[in-house]
Coordinates of C-alpha atoms and ligand atoms in Angstrom, one line a residue:
X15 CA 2.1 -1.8 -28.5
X16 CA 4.7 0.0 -26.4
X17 CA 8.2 -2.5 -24.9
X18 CA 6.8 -2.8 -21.4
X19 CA 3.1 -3.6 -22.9
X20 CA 4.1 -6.3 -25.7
X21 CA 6.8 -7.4 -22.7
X22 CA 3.4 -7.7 -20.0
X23 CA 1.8 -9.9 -22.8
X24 CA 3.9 -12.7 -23.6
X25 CA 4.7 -13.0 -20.1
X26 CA 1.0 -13.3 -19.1
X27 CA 0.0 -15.2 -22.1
X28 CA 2.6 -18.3 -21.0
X29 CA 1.4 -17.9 -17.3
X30 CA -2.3 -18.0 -18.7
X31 CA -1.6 -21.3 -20.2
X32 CA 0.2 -22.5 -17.5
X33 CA -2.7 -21.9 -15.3
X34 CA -4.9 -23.7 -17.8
X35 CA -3.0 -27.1 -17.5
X36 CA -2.4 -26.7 -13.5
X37 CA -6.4 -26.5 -13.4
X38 CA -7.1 -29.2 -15.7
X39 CA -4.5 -31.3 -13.8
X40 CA -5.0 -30.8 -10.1
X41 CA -8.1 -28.1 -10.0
X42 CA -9.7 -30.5 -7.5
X43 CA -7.0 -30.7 -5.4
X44 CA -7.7 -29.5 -1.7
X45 CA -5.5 -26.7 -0.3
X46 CA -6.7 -26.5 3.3
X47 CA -9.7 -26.6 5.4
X48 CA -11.9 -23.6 6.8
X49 CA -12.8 -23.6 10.6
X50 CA -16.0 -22.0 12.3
X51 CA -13.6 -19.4 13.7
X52 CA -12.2 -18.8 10.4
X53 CA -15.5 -17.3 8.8
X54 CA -16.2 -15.4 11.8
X55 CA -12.9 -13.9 12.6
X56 CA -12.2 -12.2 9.1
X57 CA -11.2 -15.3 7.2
X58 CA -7.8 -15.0 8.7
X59 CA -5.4 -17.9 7.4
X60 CA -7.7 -19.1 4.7
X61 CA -6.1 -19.2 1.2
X62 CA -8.6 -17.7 -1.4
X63 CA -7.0 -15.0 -3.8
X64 CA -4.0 -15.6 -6.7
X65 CA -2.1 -12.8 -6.6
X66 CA 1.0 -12.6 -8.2
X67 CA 3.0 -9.5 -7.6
X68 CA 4.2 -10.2 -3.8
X69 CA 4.1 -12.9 -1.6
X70 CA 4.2 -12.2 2.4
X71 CA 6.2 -15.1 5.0
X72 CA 4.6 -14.3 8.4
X73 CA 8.5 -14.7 9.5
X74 CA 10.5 -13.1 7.1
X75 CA 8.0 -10.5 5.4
X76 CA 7.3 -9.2 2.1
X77 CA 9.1 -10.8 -1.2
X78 CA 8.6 -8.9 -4.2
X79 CA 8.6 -11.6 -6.9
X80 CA 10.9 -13.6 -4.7
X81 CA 12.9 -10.4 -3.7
X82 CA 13.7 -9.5 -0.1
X83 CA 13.3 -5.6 0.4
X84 CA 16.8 -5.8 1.3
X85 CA 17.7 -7.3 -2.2
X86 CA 15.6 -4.7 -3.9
X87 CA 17.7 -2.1 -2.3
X88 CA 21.0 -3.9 -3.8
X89 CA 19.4 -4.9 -7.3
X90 CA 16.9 -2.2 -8.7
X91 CA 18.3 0.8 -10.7
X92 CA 19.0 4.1 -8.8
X93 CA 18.6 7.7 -9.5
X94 CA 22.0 9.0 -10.3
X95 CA 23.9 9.7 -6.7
X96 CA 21.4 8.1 -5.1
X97 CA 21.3 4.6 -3.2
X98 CA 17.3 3.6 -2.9
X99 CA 15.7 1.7 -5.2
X100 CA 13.6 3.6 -8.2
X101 CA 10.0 2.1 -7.6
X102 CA 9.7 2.5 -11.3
X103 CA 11.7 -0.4 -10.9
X104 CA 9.6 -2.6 -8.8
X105 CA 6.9 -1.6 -10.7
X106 CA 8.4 -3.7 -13.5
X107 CA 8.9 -6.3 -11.6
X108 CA 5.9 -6.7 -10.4
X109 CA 4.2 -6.6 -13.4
X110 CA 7.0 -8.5 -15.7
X111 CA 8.3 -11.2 -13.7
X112 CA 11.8 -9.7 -14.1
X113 CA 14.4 -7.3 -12.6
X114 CA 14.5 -4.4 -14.8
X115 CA 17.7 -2.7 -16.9
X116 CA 18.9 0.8 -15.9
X117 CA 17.1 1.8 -19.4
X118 CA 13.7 0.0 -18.7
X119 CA 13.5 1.8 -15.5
X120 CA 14.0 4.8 -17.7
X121 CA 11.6 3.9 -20.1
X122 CA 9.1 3.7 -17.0
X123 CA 9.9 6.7 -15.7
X124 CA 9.6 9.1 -19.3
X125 CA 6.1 6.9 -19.8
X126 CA 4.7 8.2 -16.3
X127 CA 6.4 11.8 -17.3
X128 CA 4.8 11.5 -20.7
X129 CA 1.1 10.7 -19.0
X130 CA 1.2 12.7 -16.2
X131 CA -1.1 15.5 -17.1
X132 CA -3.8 16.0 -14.9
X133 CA -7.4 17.9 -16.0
X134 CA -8.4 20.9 -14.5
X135 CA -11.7 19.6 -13.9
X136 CA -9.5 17.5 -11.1
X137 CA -8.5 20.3 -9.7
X138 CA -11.8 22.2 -9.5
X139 CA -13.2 19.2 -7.9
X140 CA -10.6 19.4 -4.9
X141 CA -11.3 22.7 -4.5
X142 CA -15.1 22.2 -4.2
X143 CA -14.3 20.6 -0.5
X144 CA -13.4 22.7 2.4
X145 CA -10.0 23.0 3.2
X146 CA -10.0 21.2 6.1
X147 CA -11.3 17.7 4.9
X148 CA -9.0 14.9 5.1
X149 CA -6.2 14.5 2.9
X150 CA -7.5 10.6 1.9
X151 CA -11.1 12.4 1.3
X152 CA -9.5 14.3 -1.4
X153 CA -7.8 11.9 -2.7
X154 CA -10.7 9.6 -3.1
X155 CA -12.7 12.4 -4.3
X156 CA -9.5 13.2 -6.8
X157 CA -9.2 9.8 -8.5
X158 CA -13.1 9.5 -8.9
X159 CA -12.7 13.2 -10.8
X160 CA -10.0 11.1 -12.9
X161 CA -12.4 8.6 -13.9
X162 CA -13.7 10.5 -16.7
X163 CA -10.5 9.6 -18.2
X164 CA -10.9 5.9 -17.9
X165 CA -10.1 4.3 -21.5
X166 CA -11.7 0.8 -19.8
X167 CA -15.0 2.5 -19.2
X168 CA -15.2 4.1 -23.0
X169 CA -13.5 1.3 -24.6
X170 CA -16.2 -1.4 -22.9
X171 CA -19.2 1.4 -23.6
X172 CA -18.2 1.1 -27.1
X173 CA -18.2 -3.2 -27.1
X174 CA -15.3 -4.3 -26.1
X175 CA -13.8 -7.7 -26.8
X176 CA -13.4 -9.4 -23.7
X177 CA -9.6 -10.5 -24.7
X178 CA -8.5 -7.0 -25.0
X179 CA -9.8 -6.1 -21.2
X180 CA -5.9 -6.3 -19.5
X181 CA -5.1 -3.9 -22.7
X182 CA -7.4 -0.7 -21.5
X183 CA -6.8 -1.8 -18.0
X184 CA -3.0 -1.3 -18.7
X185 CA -3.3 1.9 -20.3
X186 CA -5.8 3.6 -17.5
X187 CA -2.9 2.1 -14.8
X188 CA -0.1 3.7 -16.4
X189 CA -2.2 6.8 -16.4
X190 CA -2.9 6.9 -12.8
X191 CA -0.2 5.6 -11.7
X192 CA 1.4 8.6 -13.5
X193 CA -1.0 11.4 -12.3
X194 CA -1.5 10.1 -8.7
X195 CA 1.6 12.5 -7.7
X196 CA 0.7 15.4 -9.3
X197 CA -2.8 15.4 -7.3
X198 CA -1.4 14.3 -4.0
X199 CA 0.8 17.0 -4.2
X200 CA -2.1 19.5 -5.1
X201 CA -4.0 18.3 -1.9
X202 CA -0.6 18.6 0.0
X203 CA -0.2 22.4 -1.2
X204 CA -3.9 23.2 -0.9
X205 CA -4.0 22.1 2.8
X206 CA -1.1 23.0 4.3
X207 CA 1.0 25.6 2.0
X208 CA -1.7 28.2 1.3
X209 CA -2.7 27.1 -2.2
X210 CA 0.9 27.6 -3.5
X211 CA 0.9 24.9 -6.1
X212 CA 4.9 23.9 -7.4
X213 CA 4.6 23.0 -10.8
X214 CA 6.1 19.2 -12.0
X215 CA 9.9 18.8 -13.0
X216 CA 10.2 16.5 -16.2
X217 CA 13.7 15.9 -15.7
X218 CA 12.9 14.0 -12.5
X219 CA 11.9 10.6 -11.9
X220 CA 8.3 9.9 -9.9
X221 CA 9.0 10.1 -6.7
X222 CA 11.9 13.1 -6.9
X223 CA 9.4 14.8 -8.7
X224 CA 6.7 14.0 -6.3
X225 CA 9.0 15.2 -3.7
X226 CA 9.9 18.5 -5.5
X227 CA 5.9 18.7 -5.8
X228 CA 5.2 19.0 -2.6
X229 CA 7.8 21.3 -1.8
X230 CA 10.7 19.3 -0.6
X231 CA 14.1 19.8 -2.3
X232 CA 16.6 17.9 -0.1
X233 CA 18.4 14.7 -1.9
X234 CA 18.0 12.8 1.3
X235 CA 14.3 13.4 1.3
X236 CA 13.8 12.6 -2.6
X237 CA 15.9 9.4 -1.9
X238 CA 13.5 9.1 1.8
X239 CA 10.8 8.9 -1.3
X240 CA 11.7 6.2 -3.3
X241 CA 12.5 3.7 -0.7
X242 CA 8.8 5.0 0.9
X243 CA 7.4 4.6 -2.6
X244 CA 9.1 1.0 -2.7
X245 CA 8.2 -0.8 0.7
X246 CA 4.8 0.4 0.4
X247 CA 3.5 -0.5 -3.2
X248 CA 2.9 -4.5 -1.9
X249 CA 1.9 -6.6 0.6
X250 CA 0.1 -9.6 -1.5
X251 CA -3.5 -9.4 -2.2
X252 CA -5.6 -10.1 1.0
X253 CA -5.0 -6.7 2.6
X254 CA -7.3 -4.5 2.7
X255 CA -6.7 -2.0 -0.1
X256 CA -5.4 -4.6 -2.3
X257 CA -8.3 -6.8 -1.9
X258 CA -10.8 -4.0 -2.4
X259 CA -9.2 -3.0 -5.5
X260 CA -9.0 -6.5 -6.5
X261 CA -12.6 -7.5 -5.6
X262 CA -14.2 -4.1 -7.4
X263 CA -12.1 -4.6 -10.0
X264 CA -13.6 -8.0 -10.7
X265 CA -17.0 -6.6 -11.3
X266 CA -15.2 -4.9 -14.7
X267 CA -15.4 -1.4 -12.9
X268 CA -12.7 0.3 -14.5
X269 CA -8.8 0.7 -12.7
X270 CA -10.2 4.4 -11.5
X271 CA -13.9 3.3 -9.6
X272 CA -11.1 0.1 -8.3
X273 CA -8.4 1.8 -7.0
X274 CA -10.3 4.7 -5.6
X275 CA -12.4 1.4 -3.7
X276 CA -9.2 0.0 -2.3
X277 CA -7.9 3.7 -0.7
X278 CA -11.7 3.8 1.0
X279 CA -10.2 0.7 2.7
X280 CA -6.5 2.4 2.9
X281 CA -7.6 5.3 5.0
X282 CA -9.4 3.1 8.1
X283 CA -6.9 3.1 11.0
X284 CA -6.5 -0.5 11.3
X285 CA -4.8 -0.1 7.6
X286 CA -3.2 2.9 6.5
X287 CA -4.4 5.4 8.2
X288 CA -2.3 3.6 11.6
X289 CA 0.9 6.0 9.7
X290 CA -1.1 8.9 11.0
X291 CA -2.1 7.5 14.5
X292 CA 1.1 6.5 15.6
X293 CA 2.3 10.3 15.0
X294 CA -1.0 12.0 17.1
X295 CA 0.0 8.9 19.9
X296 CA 3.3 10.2 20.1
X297 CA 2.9 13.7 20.2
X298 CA -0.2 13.3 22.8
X299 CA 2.0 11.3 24.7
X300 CA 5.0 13.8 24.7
X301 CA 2.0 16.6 25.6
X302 CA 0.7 14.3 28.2
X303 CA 4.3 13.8 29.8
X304 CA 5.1 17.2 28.9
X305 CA 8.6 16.1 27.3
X306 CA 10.1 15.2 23.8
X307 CA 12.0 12.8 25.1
X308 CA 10.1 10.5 27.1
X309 CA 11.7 7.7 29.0
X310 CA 11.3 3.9 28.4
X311 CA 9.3 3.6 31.8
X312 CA 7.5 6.4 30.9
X313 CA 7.1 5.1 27.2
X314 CA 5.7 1.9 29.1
X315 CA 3.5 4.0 31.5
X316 CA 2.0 5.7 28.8
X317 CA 1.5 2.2 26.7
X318 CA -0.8 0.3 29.7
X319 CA -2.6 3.4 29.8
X320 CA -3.8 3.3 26.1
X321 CA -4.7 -0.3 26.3
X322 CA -6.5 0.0 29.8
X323 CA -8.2 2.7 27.6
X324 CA -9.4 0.0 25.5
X325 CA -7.3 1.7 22.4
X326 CA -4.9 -0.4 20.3
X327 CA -1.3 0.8 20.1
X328 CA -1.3 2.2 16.7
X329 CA 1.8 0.7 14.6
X330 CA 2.1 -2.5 16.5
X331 CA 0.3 -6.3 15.7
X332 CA -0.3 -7.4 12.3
X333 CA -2.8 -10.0 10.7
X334 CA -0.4 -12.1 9.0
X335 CA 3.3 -11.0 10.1
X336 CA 4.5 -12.7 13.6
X337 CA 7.9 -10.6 13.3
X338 CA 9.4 -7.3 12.8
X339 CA 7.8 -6.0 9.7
X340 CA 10.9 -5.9 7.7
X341 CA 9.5 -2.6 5.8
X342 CA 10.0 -1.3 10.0
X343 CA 13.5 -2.5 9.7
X344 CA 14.5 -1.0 6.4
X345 CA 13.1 2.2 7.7
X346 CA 15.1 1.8 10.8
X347 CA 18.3 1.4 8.8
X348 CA 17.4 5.0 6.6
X349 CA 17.0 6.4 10.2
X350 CA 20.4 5.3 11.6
X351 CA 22.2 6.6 8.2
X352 CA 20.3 9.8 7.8
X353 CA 19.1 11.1 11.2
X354 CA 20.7 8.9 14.0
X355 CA 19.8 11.7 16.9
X356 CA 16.5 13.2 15.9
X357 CA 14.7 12.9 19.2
X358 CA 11.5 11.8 17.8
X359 CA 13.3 8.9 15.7
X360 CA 14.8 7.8 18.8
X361 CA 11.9 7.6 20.6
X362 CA 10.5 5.0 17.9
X363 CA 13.1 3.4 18.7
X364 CA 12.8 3.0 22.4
X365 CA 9.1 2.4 21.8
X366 CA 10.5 -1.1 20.3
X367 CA 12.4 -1.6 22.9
X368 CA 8.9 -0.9 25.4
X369 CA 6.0 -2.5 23.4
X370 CA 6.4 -6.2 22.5
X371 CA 7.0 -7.5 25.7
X372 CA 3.5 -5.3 27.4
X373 CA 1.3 -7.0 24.1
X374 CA 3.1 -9.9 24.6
X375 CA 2.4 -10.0 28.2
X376 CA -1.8 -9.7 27.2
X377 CA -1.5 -13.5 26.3
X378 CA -3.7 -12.5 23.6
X379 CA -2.1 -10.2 20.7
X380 CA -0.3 -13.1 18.2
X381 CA 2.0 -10.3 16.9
X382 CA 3.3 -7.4 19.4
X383 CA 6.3 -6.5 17.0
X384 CA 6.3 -3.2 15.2
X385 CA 4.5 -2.9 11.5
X386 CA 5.3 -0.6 9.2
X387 CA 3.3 2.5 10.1
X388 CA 5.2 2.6 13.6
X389 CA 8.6 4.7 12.0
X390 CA 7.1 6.1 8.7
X391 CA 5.9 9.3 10.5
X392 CA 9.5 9.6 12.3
X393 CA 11.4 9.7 9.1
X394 CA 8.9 12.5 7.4
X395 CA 8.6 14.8 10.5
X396 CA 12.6 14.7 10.3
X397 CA 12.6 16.9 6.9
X398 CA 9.5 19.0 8.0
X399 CA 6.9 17.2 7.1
X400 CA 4.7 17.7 10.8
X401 CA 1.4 17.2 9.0
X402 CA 0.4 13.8 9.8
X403 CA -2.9 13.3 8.5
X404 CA -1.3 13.3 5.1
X405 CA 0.6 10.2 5.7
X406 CA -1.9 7.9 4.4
X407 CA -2.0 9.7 0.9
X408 CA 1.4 9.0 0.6
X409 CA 0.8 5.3 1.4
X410 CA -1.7 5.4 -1.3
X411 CA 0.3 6.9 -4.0
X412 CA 3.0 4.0 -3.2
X413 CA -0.3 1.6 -2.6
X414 CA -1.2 2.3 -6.1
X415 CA 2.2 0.5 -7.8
X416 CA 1.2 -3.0 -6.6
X417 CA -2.5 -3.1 -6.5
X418 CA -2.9 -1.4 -10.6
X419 CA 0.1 -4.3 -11.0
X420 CA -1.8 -6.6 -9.7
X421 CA -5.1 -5.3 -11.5
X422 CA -3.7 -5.7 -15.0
X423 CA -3.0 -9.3 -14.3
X424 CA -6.4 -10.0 -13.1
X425 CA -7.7 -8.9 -16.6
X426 CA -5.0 -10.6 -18.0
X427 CA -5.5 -14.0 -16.7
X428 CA -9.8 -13.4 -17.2
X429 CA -10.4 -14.2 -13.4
X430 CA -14.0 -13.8 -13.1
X431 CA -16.0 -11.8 -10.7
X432 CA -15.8 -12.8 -7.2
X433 CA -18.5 -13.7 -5.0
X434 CA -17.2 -15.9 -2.0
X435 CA -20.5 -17.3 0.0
X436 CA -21.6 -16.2 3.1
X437 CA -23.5 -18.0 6.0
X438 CA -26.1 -17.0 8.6
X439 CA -25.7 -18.0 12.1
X440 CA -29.0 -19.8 12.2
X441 CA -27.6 -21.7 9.3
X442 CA -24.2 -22.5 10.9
X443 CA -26.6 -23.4 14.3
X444 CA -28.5 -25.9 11.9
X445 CA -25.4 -27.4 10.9
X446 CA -24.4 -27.9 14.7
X447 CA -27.7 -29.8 15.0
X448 CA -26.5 -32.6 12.1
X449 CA -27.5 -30.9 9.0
X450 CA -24.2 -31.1 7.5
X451 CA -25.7 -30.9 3.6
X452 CA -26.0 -27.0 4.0
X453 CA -22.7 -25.7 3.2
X454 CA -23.9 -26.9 -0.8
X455 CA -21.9 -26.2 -3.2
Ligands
NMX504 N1 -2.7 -2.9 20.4 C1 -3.7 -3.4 21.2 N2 -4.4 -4.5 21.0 C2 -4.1 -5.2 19.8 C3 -3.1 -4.8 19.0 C4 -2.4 -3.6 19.3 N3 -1.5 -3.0 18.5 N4 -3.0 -5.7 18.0 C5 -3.9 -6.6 18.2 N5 -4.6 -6.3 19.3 C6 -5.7 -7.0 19.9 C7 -6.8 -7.1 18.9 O1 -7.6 -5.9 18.9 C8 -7.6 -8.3 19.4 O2 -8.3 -7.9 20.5 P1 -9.8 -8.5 20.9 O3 -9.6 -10.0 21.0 O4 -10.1 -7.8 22.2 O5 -10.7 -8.1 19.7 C9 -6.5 -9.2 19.8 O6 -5.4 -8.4 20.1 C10 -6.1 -10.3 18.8 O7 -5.8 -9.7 17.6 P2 -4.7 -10.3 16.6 O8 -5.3 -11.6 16.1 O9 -3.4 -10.3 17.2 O10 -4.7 -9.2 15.4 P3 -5.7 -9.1 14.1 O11 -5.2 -9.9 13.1 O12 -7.1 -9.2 14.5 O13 -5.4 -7.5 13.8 C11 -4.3 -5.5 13.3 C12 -4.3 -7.0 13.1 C13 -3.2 -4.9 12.5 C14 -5.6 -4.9 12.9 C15 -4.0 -5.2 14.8 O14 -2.8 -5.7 15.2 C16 -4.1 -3.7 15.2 O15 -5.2 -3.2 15.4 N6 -2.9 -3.0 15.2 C17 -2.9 -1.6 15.4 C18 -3.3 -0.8 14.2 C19 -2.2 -0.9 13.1 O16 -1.0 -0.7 13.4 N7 -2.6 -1.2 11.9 C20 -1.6 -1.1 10.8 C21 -1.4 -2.5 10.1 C22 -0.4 -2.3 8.9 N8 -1.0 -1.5 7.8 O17 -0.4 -0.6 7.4 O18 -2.1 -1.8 7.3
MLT505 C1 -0.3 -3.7 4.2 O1 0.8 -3.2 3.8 O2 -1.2 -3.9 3.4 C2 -0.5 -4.0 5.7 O3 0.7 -4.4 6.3 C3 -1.7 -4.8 6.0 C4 -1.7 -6.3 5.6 O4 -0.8 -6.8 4.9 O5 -2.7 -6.9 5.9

């Protein structure tokens, strides 16, 4: 087995056991209770998934294996020159339990160099879509081309044990993960740069390369890249595209027919797809107000107007987080060291100043503080990148570090297939009427 693979197992193998006592102990412990509301109003606050890569405070954000972004960007390895974290790095992290070493970042990066090729097959299946369909259509369409490749879905064809599951599912993430770049950058070049493909760099790590890829040579937007490829990849498992993957993954379809399930979810504009809405709502606004650099009354004009619209304010609101989505703030700081007058980045900045106290003022919204989506589209449009509905694609790419993480540990630990129980109203309206033996077992 390879270091990071025989590393992945002993690790999992003492938390397996671990798990084993803690449900033998206390398995029929209670952990909460489930309101009416609850099971109508998308199961928010009930506790129901293990997932073990991230856990997310709805006051002080995302913690990476106990890390703080902020603590990432001080403790994982570097490219050389460079000052944001390697998400090779998190990736280990996530999936080992334990900051990596300069050289097993390394490792990961000549592993996803070494798997990275892509078959043409992939490509020819791109190319079979007009031009003009969405970036995440591609990319969906892309990673179900891949599947062909999936060593899960040949290895189980053939009869495979069930204890060597997490092994194929490690192997078909580490090749995803490796090729995702490669084809996102295709779809990039296809849409927007006439077809004129860049081929890969081997001397660089993921996302510089990805980067280069696409076109985009500056150090300050390869270094824009890895801290975008390293506040995306988590968010703990009940978000959308980490539940999907989680949830299709637990039927035993393979990491490819997963992960392409959880970007399905990624590209709805609630989720990932809000990167590319608050971009259009910005420029529409400036068109609308016929300026670049609107005003903060204007900024607030413009705000009642969407919501009198009955629109959300893309960027803004979250389902769990009641504070300023740290992944906003670490975005902020980039902003303020790289670009501290681009117009555009300033006016994400005085649209934080203009929209928490309007969503706050609704009596309604239980978070009016910015997300991470509201200043991801600043930053790109900053180096050139004006094509917004590509944003999400690069969400997914970063998306795909946490959730394949997360994916190999499900196999791992043998959670079974999950099937949560639903109600009908006339069920719940029996209940109401004193038959209270219907919610079974
Ligand atoms: N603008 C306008 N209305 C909002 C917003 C917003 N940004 N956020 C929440 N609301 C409304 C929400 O639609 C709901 O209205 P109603 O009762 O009429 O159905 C009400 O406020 C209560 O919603 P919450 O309980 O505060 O939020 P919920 O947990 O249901 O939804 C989001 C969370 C993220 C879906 C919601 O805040 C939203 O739609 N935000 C804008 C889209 C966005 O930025 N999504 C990206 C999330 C991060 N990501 O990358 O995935
Ligand atoms: C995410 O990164 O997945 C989003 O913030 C949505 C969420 O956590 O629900």
């Amino acid at each position: 087995m390879g270091i990071i693979k025989d590393k992945f197992k002993a690790k999992a193998d003492v938390t397996g056991a671990e798990i084993k006592t803690l449900l033998k102990e206390h398995g029929n412990k209670k952990i909460g209770e489930v309101t009416l509301s609850q099971i109508y109003q998308g199961m928010r606050g009930i506790t129901g998934l293990v997932t073990e890569t991230s856990l997310l405070d709805a006051q002080e954000g995302i913690r990476f294996r106990g890390y703080t972004i902020p603590e990432l960007q001080q403790k994982l390895p570097k490219a050389p020159n460079g000052s944001e974290p390697l998400p090779e790095g998190l990736f280990y992290l996530m999936l080992v339990g334990e900051l990596p070493t300069e050289e097993d970042v390394q490792h990961v990066t000549s592993v996803w160099q070494r798997r990275s090729h892509v078959p043409n097959h992939v490509f020819d299946t791109i190319e079979a879509l007009p031009v003009g369909t969405h970036p995440m259509t591609q990319f969906v369409v892309a990673i179900m081309a891949l599947q062909t490749e999936s060593q899960f879905a040949k290895r189980y064809a053939a009869g495979m044990n069930k204890k060597d599951y997490w092994d194929a599912v490690f192997d078909d993430a580490m090749d995803l993960i490796a090729r995702l770049p490669r084809v996102a950058a295709y779809i990039y070049r296809r849409k927007y740069k006439n077809g004129d493909h860049i081929q890969p760099n081997g001397l660089l790590d993921w996302s510089g390369n990805f980067a280069h890829m696409m076109g985009y040579e500056d150090e300050s937007f390869k270094e824009l890249m890895r801290l975008y490829m390293t506040i995306h990849a988590d968010h703990e498992g009940g978000n959308v595209s980490a539940h999907s993957t989680h949830l299709v993954g637990s039927a035993l379809s393979d990491p490819y027919l997963s992960f392409a399930a959880g970007m399905n979810g990624l590209a709805g504009p609630l989720h990932g797809l809000a990167n590319q809405e608050v971009i259009k709502w910005i420029y529409e606004m400036r068109e609308e107000l016929g300026t670049d650099t609107p005003s903060k009354t204007q900024i607030e004009e413009y705000v009642k107007k969407t919501l009198t619209e009955g629109k959300v304010v893309p960027g803004y609101g979250h389902a769990v987080l009641r504070k300023t989505d740290p992944r906003f703030s670490a975005q902020m700081e980039f902003g303020k060291k790289h670009m501290p007058d681009d117009p555009l980045v300033q006016t994400v900045w005085n649209i934080y100043d203009a929209v928490p106290p309007i969503l706050q003022s609704l009596g309604k919204i239980k978070n009016p503080w910015p997300n991470v989506d509201a200043h991801s589209g600043a930053l790109l449009v900053h180096y050139g990148m004006v094509e917004y509905e590509f944003y999400t694609v690069l969400f997914g790419v970063s998306r795909s570090l946490g959730v394949l993480a997360s994916l190999i540990w499900d196999r791992a630990l043998a959670f079974p297939l999950e099937r949560p129980k639903s109600v009908t109203t006339d069920l719940v309206k029996q209940w109401l009427d004193g038959k209270d033996e219907i919610w079974g077992e």
